[in-house]
Short mmCIF file of N, CA and C in Angstrom, two decimals:
data_model
loop_
_atom_site.label_atom_id
_atom_site.label_comp_id
_atom_site.label_asym_id
_atom_site.label_seq_id
_atom_site.Cartn_x
_atom_site.Cartn_y
_atom_site.Cartn_z
N MET A 104 2.44 -28.10 -4.42
CA MET A 104 3.04 -26.83 -5.54
C MET A 104 3.39 -27.59 -6.00
N ALA A 105 3.77 -27.97 -7.47
CA ALA A 105 4.97 -28.38 -8.05
C ALA A 105 5.84 -27.98 -8.52
N GLY A 106 6.97 -28.77 -8.17
CA GLY A 106 8.48 -28.30 -8.98
C GLY A 106 9.46 -26.59 -7.34
N THR A 107 8.36 -27.20 -6.96
CA THR A 107 9.29 -25.96 -5.63
C THR A 107 10.19 -26.73 -4.86
N ALA A 108 11.01 -26.93 -4.36
CA ALA A 108 12.31 -27.12 -3.74
C ALA A 108 11.73 -27.50 -1.95
N SER A 109 11.93 -27.87 -1.12
CA SER A 109 11.46 -28.09 -0.04
C SER A 109 13.11 -26.52 0.70
N PHE A 110 12.61 -26.16 1.92
CA PHE A 110 13.65 -25.62 2.13
C PHE A 110 14.75 -26.07 3.79
N ARG A 111 15.15 -26.19 3.78
CA ARG A 111 15.00 -26.21 5.92
C ARG A 111 16.64 -25.26 6.37
N ARG A 112 17.00 -25.08 7.31
CA ARG A 112 18.53 -23.82 8.17
C ARG A 112 19.11 -25.51 8.56
N CYS A 113 20.59 -24.33 7.96
CA CYS A 113 22.14 -25.07 8.21
C CYS A 113 22.27 -24.88 9.74
N ALA A 114 22.55 -26.09 9.77
CA ALA A 114 22.43 -26.61 11.65
C ALA A 114 23.68 -25.46 12.34
N VAL A 115 24.38 -24.67 11.11
CA VAL A 115 25.62 -24.00 11.58
C VAL A 115 25.07 -22.49 11.60
N CYS A 116 24.68 -22.06 10.36
CA CYS A 116 24.24 -20.34 10.19
C CYS A 116 23.28 -19.87 10.57
N ASP A 117 22.25 -21.85 10.55
CA ASP A 117 20.46 -21.28 10.30
C ASP A 117 20.39 -20.56 9.12
N ARG A 118 21.32 -20.76 8.51
CA ARG A 118 20.45 -20.30 6.53
C ARG A 118 19.71 -21.23 5.88
N GLN A 119 19.05 -20.24 4.75
CA GLN A 119 18.35 -21.65 4.09
C GLN A 119 19.16 -22.76 4.17
N THR A 120 18.47 -24.06 3.35
CA THR A 120 19.28 -24.67 2.40
C THR A 120 18.09 -26.28 2.26
N ALA A 121 18.83 -26.36 0.92
CA ALA A 121 18.68 -27.81 0.66
C ALA A 121 19.10 -29.06 0.31
N LEU A 122 20.32 -28.28 1.14
CA LEU A 122 21.20 -29.92 1.47
C LEU A 122 21.34 -30.99 2.57
N TRP A 123 21.31 -31.43 1.85
CA TRP A 123 20.75 -33.11 3.48
C TRP A 123 22.14 -33.95 3.28
N CYS A 124 23.01 -34.19 4.45
CA CYS A 124 23.95 -35.23 5.32
C CYS A 124 23.49 -36.45 4.63
N SER A 125 23.78 -36.51 3.48
CA SER A 125 23.60 -38.06 2.76
C SER A 125 24.51 -39.16 4.01
N ARG A 126 25.17 -38.90 3.93
CA ARG A 126 26.11 -39.56 5.55
C ARG A 126 25.42 -40.20 6.77
N CYS A 127 24.83 -38.76 7.65
CA CYS A 127 24.44 -39.27 8.69
C CYS A 127 22.97 -39.37 9.20
N HIS A 128 22.35 -39.09 7.60
CA HIS A 128 20.79 -38.48 7.66
C HIS A 128 20.01 -37.91 9.05
N GLU A 129 21.07 -36.41 9.42
CA GLU A 129 20.81 -36.14 10.33
C GLU A 129 20.90 -34.41 10.29
N VAL A 130 21.36 -33.60 9.86
CA VAL A 130 21.39 -32.63 9.15
C VAL A 130 21.10 -31.82 8.60
N TRP A 131 21.25 -30.66 8.14
CA TRP A 131 20.77 -30.09 6.40
C TRP A 131 22.60 -28.74 6.77
N TYR A 132 22.48 -29.06 6.36
CA TYR A 132 23.41 -27.27 6.20
C TYR A 132 23.96 -26.56 4.32
N CYS A 133 24.64 -25.60 4.70
CA CYS A 133 24.96 -25.21 3.69
C CYS A 133 25.99 -24.93 2.84
N SER A 134 27.06 -25.32 3.31
CA SER A 134 29.19 -25.95 2.79
C SER A 134 28.85 -26.21 2.76
N ALA A 135 30.28 -26.58 2.35
CA ALA A 135 31.06 -28.15 2.36
C ALA A 135 31.56 -28.62 4.13
N GLU A 136 32.13 -27.13 3.99
CA GLU A 136 32.67 -27.03 5.89
C GLU A 136 31.37 -26.99 6.80
N HIS A 137 30.22 -26.11 6.53
CA HIS A 137 29.50 -26.42 7.38
C HIS A 137 28.71 -28.06 7.25
N ASN A 138 28.93 -28.87 6.27
CA ASN A 138 28.91 -30.59 7.09
C ASN A 138 29.76 -30.93 7.47
N ILE A 139 30.77 -30.71 7.30
CA ILE A 139 32.05 -31.05 7.98
C ILE A 139 31.96 -31.12 9.44
N GLN A 140 31.94 -29.70 9.45
CA GLN A 140 31.97 -29.80 11.29
C GLN A 140 30.27 -30.33 11.66
N VAL A 141 29.05 -31.17 11.36
CA VAL A 141 28.14 -31.07 12.33
C VAL A 141 26.83 -32.27 12.09
N CYS A 142 28.66 -33.34 11.03
CA CYS A 142 28.27 -34.81 10.41
C CYS A 142 28.33 -35.47 11.66
N THR A 143 27.44 -36.54 12.27
CA THR A 143 28.12 -37.46 12.95
C THR A 143 28.11 -38.67 13.23
N THR A 144 28.26 -39.06 11.96
CA THR A 144 28.96 -40.24 11.73
C THR A 144 30.26 -39.67 10.89
N VAL A 145 31.08 -38.92 11.08
CA VAL A 145 32.58 -38.71 9.92
C VAL A 145 32.84 -37.99 11.04
N PRO A 146 33.43 -38.94 12.51
CA PRO A 146 34.13 -37.45 13.64
C PRO A 146 35.00 -36.89 12.84
N PHE A 147 36.63 -37.98 12.96
CA PHE A 147 37.64 -37.59 11.76
C PHE A 147 37.55 -36.13 11.11
N LEU A 148 36.49 -36.31 10.42
CA LEU A 148 36.55 -35.12 9.52
C LEU A 148 36.65 -33.98 10.00
N GLN A 149 35.90 -33.83 11.42
CA GLN A 149 35.63 -32.43 12.39
C GLN A 149 37.43 -31.40 11.91
N HIS A 150 38.03 -32.15 12.11
CA HIS A 150 39.30 -31.79 12.88
C HIS A 150 40.48 -31.79 11.20
N SER A 151 40.43 -32.85 10.31
CA SER A 151 41.09 -32.71 9.52
C SER A 151 41.79 -31.83 8.56
N GLU A 152 41.77 -31.55 7.60
CA GLU A 152 42.96 -30.60 6.18
C GLU A 152 41.50 -30.44 5.87
N PRO A 153 41.74 -28.78 5.01
CA PRO A 153 40.84 -29.33 3.72
C PRO A 153 40.60 -30.32 1.95
N LEU A 154 39.62 -30.84 2.13
CA LEU A 154 39.49 -31.74 0.93
C LEU A 154 40.39 -30.97 -0.32
N PRO A 155 41.04 -31.72 -0.87
CA PRO A 155 41.41 -31.36 -2.71
C PRO A 155 41.05 -31.17 -3.06
N ARG A 156 41.24 -30.02 -3.72
CA ARG A 156 40.21 -29.52 -5.10
C ARG A 156 40.49 -30.51 -6.01
N PRO A 157 39.91 -30.54 -6.95
CA PRO A 157 39.92 -31.42 -8.89
C PRO A 157 41.04 -30.18 -9.32
N GLY A 158 41.56 -31.00 -10.41
CA GLY A 158 43.19 -29.81 -11.03
C GLY A 158 44.11 -29.69 -10.38
N LEU A 159 44.93 -30.33 -8.18
CA LEU A 159 45.04 -29.71 -7.70
C LEU A 159 45.36 -31.39 -7.88
N SER A 160 46.95 -31.58 -7.30
CA SER A 160 47.78 -32.61 -7.59
C SER A 160 47.00 -32.76 -5.88
N ILE A 161 46.89 -35.42 -5.92
CA ILE A 161 46.98 -35.48 -5.00
C ILE A 161 48.03 -35.93 -4.76
N ALA A 162 48.26 -35.94 -2.69
CA ALA A 162 48.43 -36.76 -2.46
C ALA A 162 48.22 -35.94 -0.94
N CYS A 163 49.44 -37.99 0.13
CA CYS A 163 49.61 -36.79 1.98
C CYS A 163 50.14 -35.96 1.59
N SER A 164 50.88 -35.45 2.71
CA SER A 164 51.78 -34.30 3.04
C SER A 164 53.53 -35.41 2.49
N SER A 165 53.06 -36.72 3.72
CA SER A 165 54.11 -37.25 3.91
C SER A 165 53.86 -39.98 4.58
N LEU A 166 53.89 -39.72 3.55
CA LEU A 166 53.88 -41.42 3.97
C LEU A 166 54.37 -41.30 4.81
N GLU A 167 54.88 -41.23 5.81
CA GLU A 167 54.34 -41.31 7.18
C GLU A 167 52.79 -41.32 7.31
N THR A 168 51.70 -40.43 7.07
CA THR A 168 50.71 -40.37 7.09
C THR A 168 49.45 -40.99 6.80
N ILE A 169 49.72 -42.30 6.18
CA ILE A 169 49.19 -42.87 5.50
C ILE A 169 48.53 -44.39 6.61
N ALA A 170 47.75 -44.05 6.94
CA ALA A 170 47.17 -45.46 7.82
C ALA A 170 48.19 -47.08 7.81
N GLU A 171 48.48 -47.76 8.58
CA GLU A 171 48.89 -48.63 8.34
C GLU A 171 47.86 -50.15 8.33
N GLU A 172 45.94 -49.45 8.08
CA GLU A 172 45.44 -51.17 7.30
C GLU A 172 46.06 -51.52 6.43
N SER A 173 45.05 -52.30 6.08
CA SER A 173 45.10 -53.54 4.82
C SER A 173 44.34 -52.79 3.81
N PRO A 174 45.33 -52.33 2.34
CA PRO A 174 44.66 -51.12 1.65
C PRO A 174 43.09 -52.07 0.87
N ARG A 175 42.89 -51.50 -0.10
CA ARG A 175 41.47 -52.31 -0.81
C ARG A 175 41.65 -51.41 -1.81
N SER A 176 41.92 -52.39 -3.24
CA SER A 176 42.12 -51.60 -4.71
C SER A 176 40.84 -51.65 -5.25
N VAL A 177 40.58 -51.35 -6.44
CA VAL A 177 39.14 -50.92 -7.20
C VAL A 177 39.44 -51.45 -8.75
N GLN A 178 38.99 -51.33 -9.22
CA GLN A 178 39.71 -51.38 -11.03
C GLN A 178 39.23 -49.77 -11.62
N ALA A 179 40.99 -49.57 -12.45
CA ALA A 179 40.46 -48.35 -13.08
C ALA A 179 40.82 -48.93 -14.89
N ILE A 180 40.70 -47.31 -15.58
CA ILE A 180 41.42 -47.63 -17.05
C ILE A 180 42.29 -46.57 -17.28
N PHE A 181 43.63 -47.60 -18.12
CA PHE A 181 44.88 -46.77 -17.86
C PHE A 181 44.80 -46.95 -19.25
N PHE A 182 44.80 -45.55 -19.58
CA PHE A 182 45.41 -44.92 -20.72
C PHE A 182 47.42 -45.46 -20.77
N PRO A 183 47.61 -45.57 -21.61
CA PRO A 183 49.29 -46.23 -21.82
C PRO A 183 49.79 -45.04 -23.29
N VAL A 184 50.79 -44.71 -22.43
CA VAL A 184 51.46 -43.97 -23.51
C VAL A 184 52.02 -44.87 -24.70
N ASN A 185 51.70 -45.24 -24.39
CA ASN A 185 53.07 -46.05 -25.30
C ASN A 185 52.36 -47.63 -25.80
N GLU A 186 50.98 -47.94 -25.23
CA GLU A 186 50.18 -48.83 -25.76
C GLU A 186 49.28 -48.39 -27.09
N ASP A 187 48.18 -49.39 -27.80
CA ASP A 187 47.48 -48.51 -28.70
C ASP A 187 45.89 -48.84 -27.63
N HIS A 188 45.43 -49.31 -26.98
CA HIS A 188 44.42 -49.88 -26.26
C HIS A 188 44.56 -49.21 -25.01
N PRO A 189 43.39 -49.01 -24.17
CA PRO A 189 43.22 -48.42 -22.43
C PRO A 189 42.63 -49.86 -21.58
N ARG A 190 43.87 -50.16 -20.94
CA ARG A 190 43.25 -51.44 -20.60
C ARG A 190 43.25 -50.62 -19.10
N MET A 191 41.85 -52.48 -18.76
CA MET A 191 41.31 -52.74 -16.86
C MET A 191 42.77 -52.64 -16.19
N ILE A 192 43.46 -51.99 -15.23
CA ILE A 192 43.98 -51.81 -13.87
C ILE A 192 43.83 -52.12 -12.96
N ALA A 193 44.29 -51.76 -11.47
CA ALA A 193 43.71 -52.72 -10.39
C ALA A 193 45.01 -51.27 -9.47
N ILE A 194 43.51 -50.71 -9.06
CA ILE A 194 44.77 -49.46 -8.17
C ILE A 194 44.40 -49.42 -6.44
N GLU A 195 45.91 -49.69 -5.28
CA GLU A 195 45.30 -49.82 -4.65
C GLU A 195 44.32 -48.04 -3.81
N LEU A 196 43.55 -48.79 -2.78
CA LEU A 196 43.38 -46.86 -2.14
C LEU A 196 43.99 -47.26 -0.52
N ARG A 197 44.79 -46.12 -0.37
CA ARG A 197 44.59 -46.26 1.24
C ARG A 197 44.31 -44.76 2.05
N ASP A 198 44.27 -44.98 3.24
CA ASP A 198 43.12 -44.53 3.46
C ASP A 198 44.58 -43.07 4.42
N CYS A 199 44.02 -41.85 3.36
CA CYS A 199 45.55 -41.02 4.50
C CYS A 199 44.30 -40.08 5.92
N GLY A 200 43.92 -40.69 5.89
CA GLY A 200 42.99 -39.64 7.48
C GLY A 200 42.31 -38.07 6.52
N ARG A 201 41.95 -38.69 5.31
CA ARG A 201 40.93 -37.56 4.83
C ARG A 201 39.65 -38.44 4.59
N ALA A 202 38.49 -37.94 4.24
CA ALA A 202 37.05 -38.27 3.76
C ALA A 202 37.37 -38.80 2.71
N CYS A 203 38.42 -38.88 1.20
CA CYS A 203 38.47 -40.14 0.03
C CYS A 203 40.03 -40.36 0.78
N PRO A 204 39.59 -41.56 0.38
CA PRO A 204 41.04 -42.43 -0.18
C PRO A 204 42.08 -42.67 -0.74
N VAL A 205 42.89 -42.38 -1.27
CA VAL A 205 44.05 -41.69 -1.81
C VAL A 205 44.43 -42.89 -2.49
N PRO A 206 44.43 -42.34 -4.12
CA PRO A 206 45.07 -43.69 -5.05
C PRO A 206 46.12 -43.70 -5.33
N VAL A 207 46.69 -44.59 -5.60
CA VAL A 207 47.93 -44.90 -5.04
C VAL A 207 48.41 -44.85 -6.86
N LEU A 208 49.05 -44.80 -7.82
CA LEU A 208 49.46 -44.31 -8.93
C LEU A 208 50.35 -44.60 -8.79
N GLU A 209 51.13 -44.64 -8.98
CA GLU A 209 52.56 -46.07 -8.77
C GLU A 209 52.42 -47.24 -9.81
N PRO A 210 53.34 -47.48 -10.81
CA PRO A 210 53.87 -46.46 -11.68
C PRO A 210 53.25 -46.50 -12.86
N HIS A 211 51.89 -46.33 -12.98
CA HIS A 211 50.84 -46.20 -14.09
C HIS A 211 51.78 -44.41 -14.37
N CYS A 212 51.73 -43.47 -13.30
CA CYS A 212 51.91 -41.95 -13.85
C CYS A 212 52.88 -42.27 -12.50
N LYS A 213 54.55 -41.67 -12.93
CA LYS A 213 55.32 -40.63 -12.76
C LYS A 213 55.11 -39.46 -12.05
N GLY A 214 55.74 -39.07 -10.37
CA GLY A 214 55.65 -37.60 -10.38
C GLY A 214 54.72 -37.71 -9.13
N THR A 215 54.05 -36.91 -9.41
CA THR A 215 52.44 -35.97 -9.01
C THR A 215 51.96 -35.80 -10.39
N ALA A 216 50.46 -36.28 -10.16
CA ALA A 216 49.21 -36.42 -10.76
C ALA A 216 48.99 -36.23 -10.75
N ASN A 217 48.40 -34.76 -12.19
CA ASN A 217 47.42 -33.90 -11.24
C ASN A 217 45.93 -34.59 -11.80
N SER A 218 45.28 -34.02 -11.65
CA SER A 218 43.29 -34.71 -11.63
C SER A 218 42.50 -33.68 -12.47
N VAL A 219 41.41 -33.63 -13.46
CA VAL A 219 40.16 -33.56 -13.27
C VAL A 219 39.14 -34.03 -12.82
N VAL A 220 38.14 -33.63 -12.36
CA VAL A 220 37.11 -34.22 -12.25
C VAL A 220 35.64 -33.98 -13.94
N LEU A 221 35.36 -35.45 -13.94
CA LEU A 221 34.31 -35.68 -14.80
C LEU A 221 32.68 -35.97 -14.60
N GLN A 222 31.90 -34.28 -14.75
CA GLN A 222 31.21 -34.44 -13.89
C GLN A 222 30.30 -34.70 -15.31
N ARG A 223 30.17 -34.46 -16.44
CA ARG A 223 29.02 -34.38 -17.42
C ARG A 223 28.92 -35.48 -18.21
N ALA A 224 27.92 -35.88 -18.69
CA ALA A 224 27.69 -37.57 -19.83
C ALA A 224 27.09 -36.55 -20.91
N LEU A 225 27.90 -37.69 -22.24
CA LEU A 225 27.43 -37.18 -24.00
C LEU A 225 26.55 -35.51 -23.98
N ASN A 226 25.46 -36.32 -22.89
CA ASN A 226 23.91 -35.05 -23.43
C ASN A 226 24.13 -34.58 -22.13
N LYS A 227 24.79 -34.00 -21.53
CA LYS A 227 25.39 -32.67 -20.79
C LYS A 227 24.31 -33.41 -19.27
N ASP A 228 23.83 -34.06 -19.19
CA ASP A 228 23.71 -35.01 -17.57
C ASP A 228 24.61 -35.05 -16.91
N LEU A 229 24.18 -34.87 -15.26
CA LEU A 229 25.02 -35.14 -13.99
C LEU A 229 25.47 -36.25 -14.58
N LEU A 230 26.49 -37.17 -14.31
CA LEU A 230 26.88 -38.44 -13.69
C LEU A 230 27.06 -38.77 -12.57
N ARG A 231 26.06 -39.76 -12.16
CA ARG A 231 25.63 -40.38 -11.15
C ARG A 231 26.86 -40.34 -10.25
N TYR A 232 28.23 -41.50 -11.52
CA TYR A 232 29.22 -41.33 -10.75
C TYR A 232 30.68 -41.09 -11.42
N PRO A 233 31.13 -39.20 -10.87
CA PRO A 233 31.51 -38.89 -12.31
C PRO A 233 33.10 -38.78 -12.09
N LEU A 234 33.77 -40.05 -13.15
CA LEU A 234 34.88 -40.17 -13.20
C LEU A 234 36.21 -38.88 -12.90
N ARG A 235 37.23 -39.75 -12.29
CA ARG A 235 38.85 -38.73 -12.12
C ARG A 235 39.84 -38.87 -12.91
N LEU A 236 39.77 -37.96 -13.50
CA LEU A 236 41.22 -38.90 -14.37
C LEU A 236 43.07 -37.77 -13.76
N PHE A 237 43.34 -38.95 -13.23
CA PHE A 237 44.93 -38.74 -13.00
C PHE A 237 45.67 -38.35 -14.30
N CYS A 238 46.84 -37.62 -14.03
CA CYS A 238 47.69 -37.47 -15.41
C CYS A 238 49.27 -36.98 -14.54
N ASP A 239 49.85 -37.75 -15.72
CA ASP A 239 51.60 -37.57 -14.89
C ASP A 239 51.91 -36.47 -16.20
N SER A 240 52.74 -36.36 -16.45
CA SER A 240 54.11 -35.07 -17.09
C SER A 240 54.58 -35.68 -17.85
N GLU A 241 54.25 -36.81 -18.16
CA GLU A 241 55.01 -37.46 -19.56
C GLU A 241 55.37 -36.09 -20.61
N ARG A 242 56.28 -36.63 -21.16
CA ARG A 242 56.37 -34.77 -22.69
C ARG A 242 55.43 -36.13 -24.13
N HIS A 243 55.02 -37.53 -24.00
CA HIS A 243 54.69 -38.27 -25.49
C HIS A 243 53.64 -37.75 -25.62
N ALA A 244 53.35 -38.40 -26.91
CA ALA A 244 51.33 -37.85 -27.03
C ALA A 244 50.61 -39.61 -26.85
N ASN A 245 50.28 -39.30 -26.43
CA ASN A 245 49.05 -41.29 -25.35
C ASN A 245 48.48 -41.11 -26.49
N ARG A 246 49.28 -42.87 -27.39
CA ARG A 246 48.35 -43.33 -28.62
C ARG A 246 47.63 -44.16 -27.68
N ALA A 247 47.08 -44.49 -26.83
CA ALA A 247 45.67 -45.32 -26.55
C ALA A 247 44.22 -44.62 -26.79
N VAL A 248 45.11 -42.46 -27.10
CA VAL A 248 43.89 -41.76 -26.38
C VAL A 248 44.05 -41.68 -27.57
N GLN A 249 44.44 -41.55 -28.41
CA GLN A 249 44.25 -40.88 -29.72
C GLN A 249 43.16 -42.50 -30.57
N ARG A 250 43.29 -43.70 -30.28
CA ARG A 250 43.18 -44.54 -30.95
C ARG A 250 41.29 -44.87 -30.52
N ILE A 251 41.26 -44.35 -28.71
CA ILE A 251 39.37 -44.26 -28.73
C ILE A 251 38.52 -43.16 -29.68
N THR A 252 39.57 -42.65 -30.07
CA THR A 252 39.11 -40.86 -30.51
C THR A 252 39.48 -40.99 -31.99
N SER A 253 39.98 -41.92 -32.62
CA SER A 253 39.72 -41.87 -33.78
C SER A 253 40.53 -41.38 -34.57
N GLY A 254 41.95 -40.54 -33.28
CA GLY A 254 43.11 -39.72 -34.29
C GLY A 254 42.34 -38.60 -34.37
N LEU A 255 40.83 -37.87 -34.01
CA LEU A 255 40.65 -36.77 -33.51
C LEU A 255 40.84 -35.75 -33.12
N ALA A 256 40.72 -35.75 -31.50
CA ALA A 256 41.65 -34.84 -30.37
C ALA A 256 43.01 -35.07 -30.37
N LYS A 257 43.63 -33.29 -30.24
CA LYS A 257 44.22 -33.40 -30.08
C LYS A 257 45.41 -34.00 -29.32
N PRO A 258 46.78 -34.55 -29.42
CA PRO A 258 47.66 -35.01 -28.55
C PRO A 258 47.00 -34.52 -27.04
N PHE A 259 47.24 -35.80 -26.14
CA PHE A 259 47.30 -36.27 -24.75
C PHE A 259 48.63 -36.65 -24.89
N LEU A 260 48.77 -35.83 -23.72
CA LEU A 260 50.34 -35.44 -23.50
C LEU A 260 50.64 -37.00 -21.86
N GLY A 261 51.11 -37.94 -21.54
CA GLY A 261 51.46 -38.29 -21.01
C GLY A 261 50.66 -39.69 -20.63
N ASN A 262 50.72 -40.02 -19.63
CA ASN A 262 49.73 -41.71 -19.71
C ASN A 262 48.34 -41.31 -18.53
N ALA A 263 47.66 -41.45 -18.77
CA ALA A 263 45.86 -41.50 -18.01
C ALA A 263 45.68 -42.25 -16.96
N VAL A 264 44.57 -42.37 -15.79
CA VAL A 264 44.34 -43.07 -15.29
C VAL A 264 43.17 -42.79 -15.04
N VAL A 265 42.21 -43.40 -15.09
CA VAL A 265 40.97 -42.89 -14.55
C VAL A 265 40.29 -43.57 -13.51
N LEU A 266 40.17 -43.09 -12.88
CA LEU A 266 39.02 -43.88 -11.07
C LEU A 266 37.89 -43.05 -11.73
N LYS A 267 36.13 -44.22 -10.96
CA LYS A 267 35.12 -43.90 -11.06
C LYS A 267 35.11 -42.96 -9.19
N CYS A 268 34.39 -42.37 -9.66
CA CYS A 268 33.81 -41.90 -7.56
C CYS A 268 32.82 -42.48 -7.76
N ASN A 269 32.48 -42.59 -6.25
CA ASN A 269 31.34 -43.19 -5.69
C ASN A 269 30.34 -42.52 -5.38
N GLY A 270 29.13 -41.06 -6.40
CA GLY A 270 28.42 -40.88 -5.81
C GLY A 270 29.05 -39.42 -5.98
N THR A 271 28.16 -38.56 -6.31
CA THR A 271 28.40 -37.19 -6.41
C THR A 271 29.34 -36.51 -6.13
N ARG A 272 29.35 -36.86 -4.13
CA ARG A 272 30.13 -35.54 -3.57
C ARG A 272 31.04 -36.79 -3.44
N ARG A 273 32.09 -37.65 -4.56
CA ARG A 273 33.29 -38.11 -4.89
C ARG A 273 34.13 -38.18 -3.59
N ALA A 274 33.41 -38.70 -2.59
CA ALA A 274 34.33 -39.84 -1.14
C ALA A 274 34.51 -40.31 -1.57
N ASP A 275 34.19 -41.42 -2.14
CA ASP A 275 35.14 -43.14 -2.38
C ASP A 275 35.20 -43.66 -3.55
N TYR A 276 35.05 -44.49 -4.31
CA TYR A 276 35.90 -44.50 -5.83
C TYR A 276 34.78 -46.32 -5.73
N THR A 277 34.86 -47.02 -7.14
CA THR A 277 34.53 -47.28 -6.90
C THR A 277 34.84 -48.12 -8.32
N ASN A 278 34.02 -49.63 -8.60
CA ASN A 278 35.10 -49.93 -10.07
C ASN A 278 34.62 -49.15 -11.31
N ALA A 279 35.57 -49.15 -12.11
CA ALA A 279 35.19 -47.98 -13.54
C ALA A 279 35.18 -49.65 -14.32
N THR A 280 34.41 -48.93 -16.14
CA THR A 280 34.35 -49.94 -16.41
C THR A 280 34.03 -49.58 -17.95
N GLU A 281 34.64 -49.87 -19.01
CA GLU A 281 34.29 -50.28 -20.22
C GLU A 281 32.77 -49.23 -20.82
N HIS A 282 32.30 -49.28 -20.03
CA HIS A 282 31.38 -48.02 -20.02
C HIS A 282 31.69 -47.02 -20.17
N ASP A 283 32.26 -46.37 -18.86
CA ASP A 283 32.41 -44.98 -19.47
C ASP A 283 34.02 -44.63 -19.95
N LEU A 284 33.80 -44.95 -21.49
CA LEU A 284 34.68 -45.65 -22.41
C LEU A 284 34.51 -44.31 -23.14
N PRO A 285 32.95 -43.40 -23.68
CA PRO A 285 32.64 -42.65 -23.88
C PRO A 285 32.63 -41.51 -23.90
N THR A 286 31.77 -41.71 -22.72
CA THR A 286 32.19 -40.30 -21.69
C THR A 286 34.19 -39.82 -21.58
N LEU A 287 35.16 -40.70 -21.87
CA LEU A 287 36.04 -40.12 -21.84
C LEU A 287 36.32 -39.81 -23.05
N SER A 288 35.52 -40.23 -24.32
CA SER A 288 36.10 -40.29 -25.08
C SER A 288 35.87 -38.75 -25.61
N ALA A 289 34.22 -38.30 -24.85
CA ALA A 289 34.29 -37.50 -25.89
C ALA A 289 35.04 -35.90 -25.16
N TYR A 290 35.51 -35.68 -23.42
CA TYR A 290 36.85 -35.15 -23.41
C TYR A 290 38.09 -35.02 -23.94
N PHE A 291 38.52 -35.37 -24.32
CA PHE A 291 39.63 -36.53 -24.98
C PHE A 291 39.45 -35.22 -26.28
N LEU A 292 38.02 -35.33 -27.02
CA LEU A 292 37.89 -34.93 -27.50
C LEU A 292 37.49 -33.17 -27.72
N HIS A 293 36.54 -32.56 -27.01
CA HIS A 293 35.82 -31.10 -26.88
C HIS A 293 37.10 -30.44 -25.36
N CYS A 294 37.29 -31.40 -24.51
CA CYS A 294 37.95 -30.58 -23.55
C CYS A 294 39.43 -29.87 -22.88
N GLN A 295 39.94 -30.69 -24.05
CA GLN A 295 41.84 -30.64 -23.89
C GLN A 295 42.05 -28.56 -24.24
#
């Protein structure tokens, strides 16, 4: 029968589900909490703190919790308050003992940066690689945002850094590119 979803049973509560663990490729689950409990490839997740939700501050509870492993970096898009154009920057990622590494946003975003996850493209389709927009609380209008929206967006306040998530589960980051600018422009025009 075309269009019929294949349902399995959650490994924790035995509910019907269509969610399959893409990490271990072994278990079915019905919620993120149950996935963390049963995934066999990431054992440190079973006792970790809950993952941060979009729109909340992203920060480790203290600097001491950041692992002393060699950091890696990804390309991000930076919208500086005092420049006319966005530019590409390297953002260091640190393992904080959570599923997703924590981006080091200083000195680009001052203080605790708030974030939002952009999951839909201009045509309303889900993005395969969602974009996470971090912004600080600076009170100056962002000239780079005004430039990419031809001055049509409401004034966007503060610096902004955009990271590209590596897949819909947002468990890691990959390099952002200039091809992400149309989605960001649409967000700045319509979602403020």
